[in-house]
Coordinates of N, CA and C in Angstrom, one line a residue:
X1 N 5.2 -0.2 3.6 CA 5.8 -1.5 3.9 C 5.9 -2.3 2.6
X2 N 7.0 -2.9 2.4 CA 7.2 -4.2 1.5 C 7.3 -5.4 1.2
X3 N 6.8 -6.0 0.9 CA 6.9 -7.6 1.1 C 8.2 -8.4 0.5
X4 N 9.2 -7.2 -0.4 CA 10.1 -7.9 -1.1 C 11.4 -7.9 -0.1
X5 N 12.0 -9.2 -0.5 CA 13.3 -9.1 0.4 C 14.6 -9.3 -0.8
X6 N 14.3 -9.1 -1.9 CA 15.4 -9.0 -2.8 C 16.4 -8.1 -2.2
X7 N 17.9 -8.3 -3.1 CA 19.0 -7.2 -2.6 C 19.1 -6.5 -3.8
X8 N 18.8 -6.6 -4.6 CA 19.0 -5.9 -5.6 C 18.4 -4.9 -6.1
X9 N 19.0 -3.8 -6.4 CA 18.3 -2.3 -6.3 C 16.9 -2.0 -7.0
X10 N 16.1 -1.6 -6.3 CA 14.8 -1.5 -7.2 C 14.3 -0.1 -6.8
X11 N 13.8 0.3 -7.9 CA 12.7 1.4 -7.9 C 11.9 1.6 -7.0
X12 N 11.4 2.3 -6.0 CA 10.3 2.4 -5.1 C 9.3 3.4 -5.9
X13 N 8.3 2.7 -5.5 CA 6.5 3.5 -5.5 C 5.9 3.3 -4.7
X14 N 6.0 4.3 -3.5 CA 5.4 4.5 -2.4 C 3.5 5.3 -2.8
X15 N 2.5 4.2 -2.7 CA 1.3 3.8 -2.7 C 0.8 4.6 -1.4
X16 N 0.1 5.8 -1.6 CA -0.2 6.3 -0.3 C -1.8 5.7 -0.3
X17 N -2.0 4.5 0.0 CA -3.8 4.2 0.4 C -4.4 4.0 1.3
X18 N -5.8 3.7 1.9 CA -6.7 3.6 2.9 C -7.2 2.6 2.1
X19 N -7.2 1.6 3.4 CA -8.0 0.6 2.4 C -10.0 0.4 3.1
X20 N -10.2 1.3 3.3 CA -11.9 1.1 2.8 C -11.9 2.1 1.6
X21 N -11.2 2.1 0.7 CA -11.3 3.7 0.0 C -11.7 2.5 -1.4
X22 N -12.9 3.0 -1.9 CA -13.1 2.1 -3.2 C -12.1 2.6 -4.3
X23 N -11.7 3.8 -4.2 CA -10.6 4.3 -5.2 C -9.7 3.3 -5.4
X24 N -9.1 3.0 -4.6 CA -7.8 2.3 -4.2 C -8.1 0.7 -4.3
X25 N -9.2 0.5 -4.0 CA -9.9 -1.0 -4.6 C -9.6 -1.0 -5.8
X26 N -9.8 -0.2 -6.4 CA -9.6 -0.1 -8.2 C -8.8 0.1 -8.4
X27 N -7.7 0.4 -8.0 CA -6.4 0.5 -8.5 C -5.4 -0.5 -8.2
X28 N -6.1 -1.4 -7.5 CA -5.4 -2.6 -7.3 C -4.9 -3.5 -8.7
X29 N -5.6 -3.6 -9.8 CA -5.2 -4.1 -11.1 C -4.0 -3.1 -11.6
X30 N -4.1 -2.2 -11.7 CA -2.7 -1.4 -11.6 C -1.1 -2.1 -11.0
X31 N -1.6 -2.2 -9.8 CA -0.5 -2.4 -9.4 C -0.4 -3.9 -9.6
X32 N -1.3 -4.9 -10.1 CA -0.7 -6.3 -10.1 C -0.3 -6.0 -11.5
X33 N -0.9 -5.8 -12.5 CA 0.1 -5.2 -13.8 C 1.5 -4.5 -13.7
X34 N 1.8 -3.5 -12.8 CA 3.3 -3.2 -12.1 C 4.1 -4.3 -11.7
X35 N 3.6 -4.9 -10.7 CA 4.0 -5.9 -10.3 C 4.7 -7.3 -11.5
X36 N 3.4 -7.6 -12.0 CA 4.1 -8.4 -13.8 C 5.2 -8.1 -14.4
X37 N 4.7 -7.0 -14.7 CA 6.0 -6.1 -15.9 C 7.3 -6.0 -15.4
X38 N 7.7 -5.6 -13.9 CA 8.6 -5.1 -13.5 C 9.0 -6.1 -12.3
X39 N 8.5 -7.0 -11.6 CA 8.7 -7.8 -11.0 C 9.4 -7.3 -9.8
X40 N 10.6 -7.6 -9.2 CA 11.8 -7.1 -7.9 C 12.0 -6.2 -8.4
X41 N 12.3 -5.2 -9.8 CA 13.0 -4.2 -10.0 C 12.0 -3.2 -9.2
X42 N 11.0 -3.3 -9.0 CA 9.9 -1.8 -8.5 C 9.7 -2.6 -7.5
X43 N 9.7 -1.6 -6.2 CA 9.1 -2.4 -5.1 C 7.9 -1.1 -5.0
X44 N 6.9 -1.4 -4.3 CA 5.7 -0.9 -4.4 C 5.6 -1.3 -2.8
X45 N 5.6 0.2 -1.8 CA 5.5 0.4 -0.7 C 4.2 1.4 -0.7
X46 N 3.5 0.4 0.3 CA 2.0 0.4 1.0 C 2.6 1.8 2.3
X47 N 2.0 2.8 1.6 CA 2.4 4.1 2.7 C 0.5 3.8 3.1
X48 N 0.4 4.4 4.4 CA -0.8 4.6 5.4 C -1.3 5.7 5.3
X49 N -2.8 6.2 4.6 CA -2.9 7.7 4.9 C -4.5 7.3 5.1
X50 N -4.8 7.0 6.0 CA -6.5 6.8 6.2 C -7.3 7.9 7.1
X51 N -8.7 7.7 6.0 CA -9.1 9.0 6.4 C -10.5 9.4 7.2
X52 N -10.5 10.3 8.2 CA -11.5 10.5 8.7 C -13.2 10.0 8.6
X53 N -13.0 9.8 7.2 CA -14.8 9.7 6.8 C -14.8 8.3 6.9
X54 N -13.7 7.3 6.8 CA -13.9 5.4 7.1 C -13.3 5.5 8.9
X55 N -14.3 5.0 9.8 CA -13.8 4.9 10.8 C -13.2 4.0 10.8
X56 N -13.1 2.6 10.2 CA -12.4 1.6 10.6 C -11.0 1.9 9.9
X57 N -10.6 3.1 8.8 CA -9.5 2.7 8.3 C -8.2 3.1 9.3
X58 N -7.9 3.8 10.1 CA -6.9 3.6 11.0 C -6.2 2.1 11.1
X59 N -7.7 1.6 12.3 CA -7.0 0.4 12.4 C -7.1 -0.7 11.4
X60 N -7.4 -0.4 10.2 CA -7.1 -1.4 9.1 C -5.5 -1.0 8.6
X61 N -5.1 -0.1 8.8 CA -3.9 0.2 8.4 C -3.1 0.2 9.5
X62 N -3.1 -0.5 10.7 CA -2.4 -1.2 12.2 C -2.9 -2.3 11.6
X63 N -3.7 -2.9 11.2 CA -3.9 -4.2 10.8 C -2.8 -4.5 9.7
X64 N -3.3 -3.6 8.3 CA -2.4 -4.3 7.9 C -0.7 -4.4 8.0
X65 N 0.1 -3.2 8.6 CA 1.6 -3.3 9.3 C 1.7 -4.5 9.8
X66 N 0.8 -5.5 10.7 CA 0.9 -6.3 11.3 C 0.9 -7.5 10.3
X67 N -0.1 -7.6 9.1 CA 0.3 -8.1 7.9 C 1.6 -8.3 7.3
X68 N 2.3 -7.3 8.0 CA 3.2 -7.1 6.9 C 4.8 -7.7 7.5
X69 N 4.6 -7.9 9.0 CA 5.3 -8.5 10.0 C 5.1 -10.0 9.8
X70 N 3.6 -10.5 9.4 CA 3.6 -11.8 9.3 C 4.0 -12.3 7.5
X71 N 4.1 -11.4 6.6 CA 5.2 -11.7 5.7 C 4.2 -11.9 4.3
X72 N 2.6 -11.3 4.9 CA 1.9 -11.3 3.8 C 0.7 -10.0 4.0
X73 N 1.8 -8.8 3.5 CA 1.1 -8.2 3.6 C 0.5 -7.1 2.4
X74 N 1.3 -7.7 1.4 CA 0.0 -6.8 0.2 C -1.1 -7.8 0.1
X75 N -1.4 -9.3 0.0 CA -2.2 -9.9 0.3 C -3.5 -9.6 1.0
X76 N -2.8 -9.2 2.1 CA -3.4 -8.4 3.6 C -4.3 -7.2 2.7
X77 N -3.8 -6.6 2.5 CA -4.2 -5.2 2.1 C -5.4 -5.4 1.1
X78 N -5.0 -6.2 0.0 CA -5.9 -6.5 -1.4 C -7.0 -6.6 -0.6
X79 N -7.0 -8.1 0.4 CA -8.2 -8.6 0.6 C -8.9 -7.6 1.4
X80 N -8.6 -7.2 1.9 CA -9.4 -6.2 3.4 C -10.0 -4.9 2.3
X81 N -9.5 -4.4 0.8 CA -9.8 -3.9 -0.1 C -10.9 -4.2 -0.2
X82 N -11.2 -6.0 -0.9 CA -11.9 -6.2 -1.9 C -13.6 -6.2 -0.9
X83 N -12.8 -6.0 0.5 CA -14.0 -6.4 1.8 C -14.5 -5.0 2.5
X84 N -13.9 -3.8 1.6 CA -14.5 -2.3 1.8 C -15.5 -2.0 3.0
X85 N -16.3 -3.0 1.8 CA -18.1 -2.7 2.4 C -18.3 -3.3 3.8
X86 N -17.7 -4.4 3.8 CA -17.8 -5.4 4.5 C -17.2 -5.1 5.8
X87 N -16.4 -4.2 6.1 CA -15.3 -3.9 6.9 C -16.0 -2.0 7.7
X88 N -16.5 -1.9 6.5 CA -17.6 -0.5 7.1 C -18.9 -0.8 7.8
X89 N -19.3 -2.0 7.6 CA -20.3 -2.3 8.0 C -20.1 -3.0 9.2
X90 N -19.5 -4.0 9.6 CA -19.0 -5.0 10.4 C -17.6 -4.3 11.3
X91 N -17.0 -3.5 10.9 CA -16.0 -3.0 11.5 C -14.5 -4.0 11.9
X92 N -13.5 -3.9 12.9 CA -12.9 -4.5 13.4 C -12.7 -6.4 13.1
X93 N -13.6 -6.8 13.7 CA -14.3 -8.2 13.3 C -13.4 -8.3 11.6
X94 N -13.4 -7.4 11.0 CA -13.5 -8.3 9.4 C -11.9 -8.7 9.8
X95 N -11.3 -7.5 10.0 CA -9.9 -7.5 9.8 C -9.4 -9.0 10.7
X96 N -9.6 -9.3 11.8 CA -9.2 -9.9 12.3 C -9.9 -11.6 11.0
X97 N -11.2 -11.8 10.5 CA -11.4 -12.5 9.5 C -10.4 -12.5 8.2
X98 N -10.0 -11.8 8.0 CA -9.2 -11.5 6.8 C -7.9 -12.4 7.2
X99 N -7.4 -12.1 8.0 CA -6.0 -13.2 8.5 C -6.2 -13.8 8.6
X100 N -7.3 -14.5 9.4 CA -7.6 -16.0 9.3 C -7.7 -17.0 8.3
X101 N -8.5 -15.8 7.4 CA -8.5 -16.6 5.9 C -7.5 -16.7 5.3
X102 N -6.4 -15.5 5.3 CA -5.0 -15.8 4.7 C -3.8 -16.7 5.5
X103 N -4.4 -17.1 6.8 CA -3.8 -18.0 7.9 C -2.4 -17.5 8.2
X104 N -3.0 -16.2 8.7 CA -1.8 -15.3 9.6 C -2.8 -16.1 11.1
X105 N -1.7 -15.4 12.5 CA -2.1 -15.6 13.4 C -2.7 -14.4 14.2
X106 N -4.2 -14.5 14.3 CA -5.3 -14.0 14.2 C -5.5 -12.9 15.9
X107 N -5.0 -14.0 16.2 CA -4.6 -13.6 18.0 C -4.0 -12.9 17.9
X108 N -2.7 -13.0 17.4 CA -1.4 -11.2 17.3 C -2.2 -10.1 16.6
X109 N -2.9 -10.7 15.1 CA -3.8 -9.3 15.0 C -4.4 -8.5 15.8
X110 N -5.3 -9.2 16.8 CA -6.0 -9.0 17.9 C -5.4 -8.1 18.8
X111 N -4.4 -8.6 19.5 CA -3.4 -8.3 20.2 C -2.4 -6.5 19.5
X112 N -2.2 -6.7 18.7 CA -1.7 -5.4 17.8 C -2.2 -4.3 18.2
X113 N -4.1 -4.8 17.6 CA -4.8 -3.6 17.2 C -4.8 -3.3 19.2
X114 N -5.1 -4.1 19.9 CA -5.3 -3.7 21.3 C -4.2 -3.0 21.8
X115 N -2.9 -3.3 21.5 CA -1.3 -2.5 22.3 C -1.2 -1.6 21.0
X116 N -1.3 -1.2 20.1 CA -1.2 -0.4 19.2 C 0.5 -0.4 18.9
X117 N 1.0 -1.2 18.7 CA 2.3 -1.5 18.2 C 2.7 -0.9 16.8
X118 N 2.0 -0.8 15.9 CA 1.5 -0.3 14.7 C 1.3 1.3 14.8
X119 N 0.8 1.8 15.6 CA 0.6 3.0 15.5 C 1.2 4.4 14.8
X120 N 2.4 4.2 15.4 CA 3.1 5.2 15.0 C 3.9 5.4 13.6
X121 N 4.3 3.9 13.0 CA 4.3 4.0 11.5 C 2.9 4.4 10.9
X122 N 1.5 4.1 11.4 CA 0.7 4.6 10.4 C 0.6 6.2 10.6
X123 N 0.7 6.9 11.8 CA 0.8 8.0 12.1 C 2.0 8.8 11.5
X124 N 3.4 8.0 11.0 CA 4.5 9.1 10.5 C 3.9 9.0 8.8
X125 N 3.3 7.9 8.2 CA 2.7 7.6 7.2 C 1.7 9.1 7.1
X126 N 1.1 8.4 7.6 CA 0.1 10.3 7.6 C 0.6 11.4 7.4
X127 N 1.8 11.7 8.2 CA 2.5 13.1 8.6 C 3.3 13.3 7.4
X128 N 3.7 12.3 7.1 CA 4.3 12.4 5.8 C 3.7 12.7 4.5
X129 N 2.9 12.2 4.3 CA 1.7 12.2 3.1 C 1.1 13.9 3.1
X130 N 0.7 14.2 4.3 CA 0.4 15.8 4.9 C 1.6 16.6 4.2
X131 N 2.4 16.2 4.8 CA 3.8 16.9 4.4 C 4.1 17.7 2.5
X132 N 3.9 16.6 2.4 CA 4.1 16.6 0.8 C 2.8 16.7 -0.4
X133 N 1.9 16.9 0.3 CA 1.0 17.4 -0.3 C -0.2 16.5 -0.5
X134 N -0.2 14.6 0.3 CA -1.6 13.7 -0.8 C -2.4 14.3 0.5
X135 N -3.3 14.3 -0.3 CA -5.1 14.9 0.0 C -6.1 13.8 0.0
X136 N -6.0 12.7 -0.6 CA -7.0 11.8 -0.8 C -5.9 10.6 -1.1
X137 N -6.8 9.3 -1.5 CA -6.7 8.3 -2.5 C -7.0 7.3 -3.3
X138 N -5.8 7.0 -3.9 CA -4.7 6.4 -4.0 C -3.4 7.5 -4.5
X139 N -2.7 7.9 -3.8 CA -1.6 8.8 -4.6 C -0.3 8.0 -4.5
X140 N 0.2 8.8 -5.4 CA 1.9 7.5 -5.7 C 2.9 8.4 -5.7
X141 N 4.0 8.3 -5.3 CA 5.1 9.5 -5.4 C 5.7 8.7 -5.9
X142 N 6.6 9.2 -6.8 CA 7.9 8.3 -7.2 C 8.8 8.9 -8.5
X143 N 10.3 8.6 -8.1 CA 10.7 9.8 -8.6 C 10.2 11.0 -8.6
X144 N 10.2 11.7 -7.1 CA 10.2 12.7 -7.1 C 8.6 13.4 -7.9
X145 N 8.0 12.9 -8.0 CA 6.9 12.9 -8.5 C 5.2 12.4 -7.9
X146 N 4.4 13.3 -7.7 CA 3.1 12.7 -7.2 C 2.3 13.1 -7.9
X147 N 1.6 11.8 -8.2 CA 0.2 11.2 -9.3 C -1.2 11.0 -8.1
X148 N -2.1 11.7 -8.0 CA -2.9 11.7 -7.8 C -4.0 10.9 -8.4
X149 N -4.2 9.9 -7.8 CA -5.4 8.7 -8.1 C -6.7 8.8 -7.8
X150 N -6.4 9.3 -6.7 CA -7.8 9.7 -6.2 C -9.2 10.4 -6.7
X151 N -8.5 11.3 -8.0 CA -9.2 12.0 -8.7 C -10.0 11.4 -10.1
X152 N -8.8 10.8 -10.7 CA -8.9 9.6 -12.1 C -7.8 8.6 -12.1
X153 N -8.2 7.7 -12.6 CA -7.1 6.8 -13.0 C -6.6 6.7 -14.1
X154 N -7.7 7.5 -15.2 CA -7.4 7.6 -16.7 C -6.1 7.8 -16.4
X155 N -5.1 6.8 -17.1 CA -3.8 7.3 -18.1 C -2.7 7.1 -16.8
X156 N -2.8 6.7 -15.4 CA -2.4 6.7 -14.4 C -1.3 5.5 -14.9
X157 N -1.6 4.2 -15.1 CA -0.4 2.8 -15.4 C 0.4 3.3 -16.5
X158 N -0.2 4.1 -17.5 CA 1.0 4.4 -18.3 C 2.3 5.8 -17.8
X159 N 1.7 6.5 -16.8 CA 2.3 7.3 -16.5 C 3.3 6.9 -15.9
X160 N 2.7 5.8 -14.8 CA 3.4 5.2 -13.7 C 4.4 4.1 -14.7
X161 N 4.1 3.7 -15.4 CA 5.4 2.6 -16.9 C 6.1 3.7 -17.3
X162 N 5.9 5.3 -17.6 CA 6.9 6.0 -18.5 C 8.2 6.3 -17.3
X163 N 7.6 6.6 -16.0 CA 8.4 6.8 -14.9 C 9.5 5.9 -14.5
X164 N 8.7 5.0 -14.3 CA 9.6 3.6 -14.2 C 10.6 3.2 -14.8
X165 N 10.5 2.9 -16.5 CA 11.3 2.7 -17.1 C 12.3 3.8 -17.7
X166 N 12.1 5.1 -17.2 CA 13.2 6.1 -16.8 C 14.2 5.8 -15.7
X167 N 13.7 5.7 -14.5 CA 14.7 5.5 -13.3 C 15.1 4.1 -13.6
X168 N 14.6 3.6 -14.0 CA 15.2 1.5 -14.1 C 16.3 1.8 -15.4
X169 N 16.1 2.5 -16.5 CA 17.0 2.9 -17.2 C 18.5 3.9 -16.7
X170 N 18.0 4.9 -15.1 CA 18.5 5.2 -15.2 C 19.6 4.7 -14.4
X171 N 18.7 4.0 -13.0 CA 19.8 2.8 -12.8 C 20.6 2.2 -13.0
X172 N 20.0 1.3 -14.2 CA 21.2 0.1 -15.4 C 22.6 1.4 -15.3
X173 N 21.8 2.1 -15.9 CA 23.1 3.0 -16.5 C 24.1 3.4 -15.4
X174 N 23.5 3.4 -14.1 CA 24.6 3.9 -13.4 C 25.6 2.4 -12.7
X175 N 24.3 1.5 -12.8 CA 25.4 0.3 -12.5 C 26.2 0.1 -13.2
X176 N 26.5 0.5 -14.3 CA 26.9 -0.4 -15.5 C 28.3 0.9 -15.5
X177 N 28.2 2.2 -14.5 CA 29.4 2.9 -15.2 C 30.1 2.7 -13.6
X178 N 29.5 2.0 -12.6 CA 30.5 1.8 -11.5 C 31.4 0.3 -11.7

């Protein structure tokens, strides 16, 4: 999911995370540096791949889709991140805390996780991720390419800048010959 509603063509980096995954806690500065540099041109889509060993991460990842319906949902994501621990320990409860604090409406979270309206995007999210090979996280496909985070992040934001400013180059160039 995306939070950007620009028309104008941008780059995707589809983010395959779980958010109890401390990996992916840490690679949140990554992506707000992405975000800086490249602004609308890169949109940075929150793919769902949560995994057996966090029980809450499913429904943190129905939680956050529903985030993303109320129009803040990397927000959603960071914080429920930065609340890992908090969220393994305490379970369910946080998530529905987490909206509150960002002053979504806490009741439809509630309500979500109960009808599971979410479900099946986090589930094609999965199938997909399976598909193509992410095993863990944070992994990033883009251009045709997957960076596995999960393993190191050494050297990961410049790899993910050399990519970028290929396809955003290669873009210009094709706008510019239509």
């Amino acid at each position: 999911m995306s939070d950007s509603t620009s028309t104008r063509p941008a780059v995707v980096l589809d983010v395959w995370c779980e958010l109890q995954c401390t990996d992916c806690r840490t690679a949140r500065a990554d992506l707000r540096a992405l975000r800086e540099r490249y602004g609308d041109r890169l949109e940075l889509r929150l793919r769902h791949f949560p995994l057996a060993k966090h029980k809450h991460s499913f429904a943190a990842a129905q939680a956050a889709e529903e985030a993303f319906e109320q129009g803040k949902g990397w927000a959603y994501a960071e914080a429920v991140l930065e609340r890992a621990e908090d969220l393994a320990a305490k379970g369910e409860p946080v998530l529905l805390d987490v909206a509150r604090e960002l002053g979504l409406d806490a009741e439809e979270f509630d309500t979500a996780l109960i009808d599971g309206r979410h479900i099946l995007i986090v589930d094609a999210d999965e199938a997909e991720g399976r598909a193509i090979g992410v095993t863990g996280t944070p992994t990033y496909v883009f251009g045709g390419e997957r960076l596995d985070g999960g393993k190191s992040q050494e050297g990961l934001l410049a790899r993910i800048e050399e990519i970028a400013d290929r396809l955003l180059a290669e873009t210009d160039g094709a706008q510019e010959r239509a």
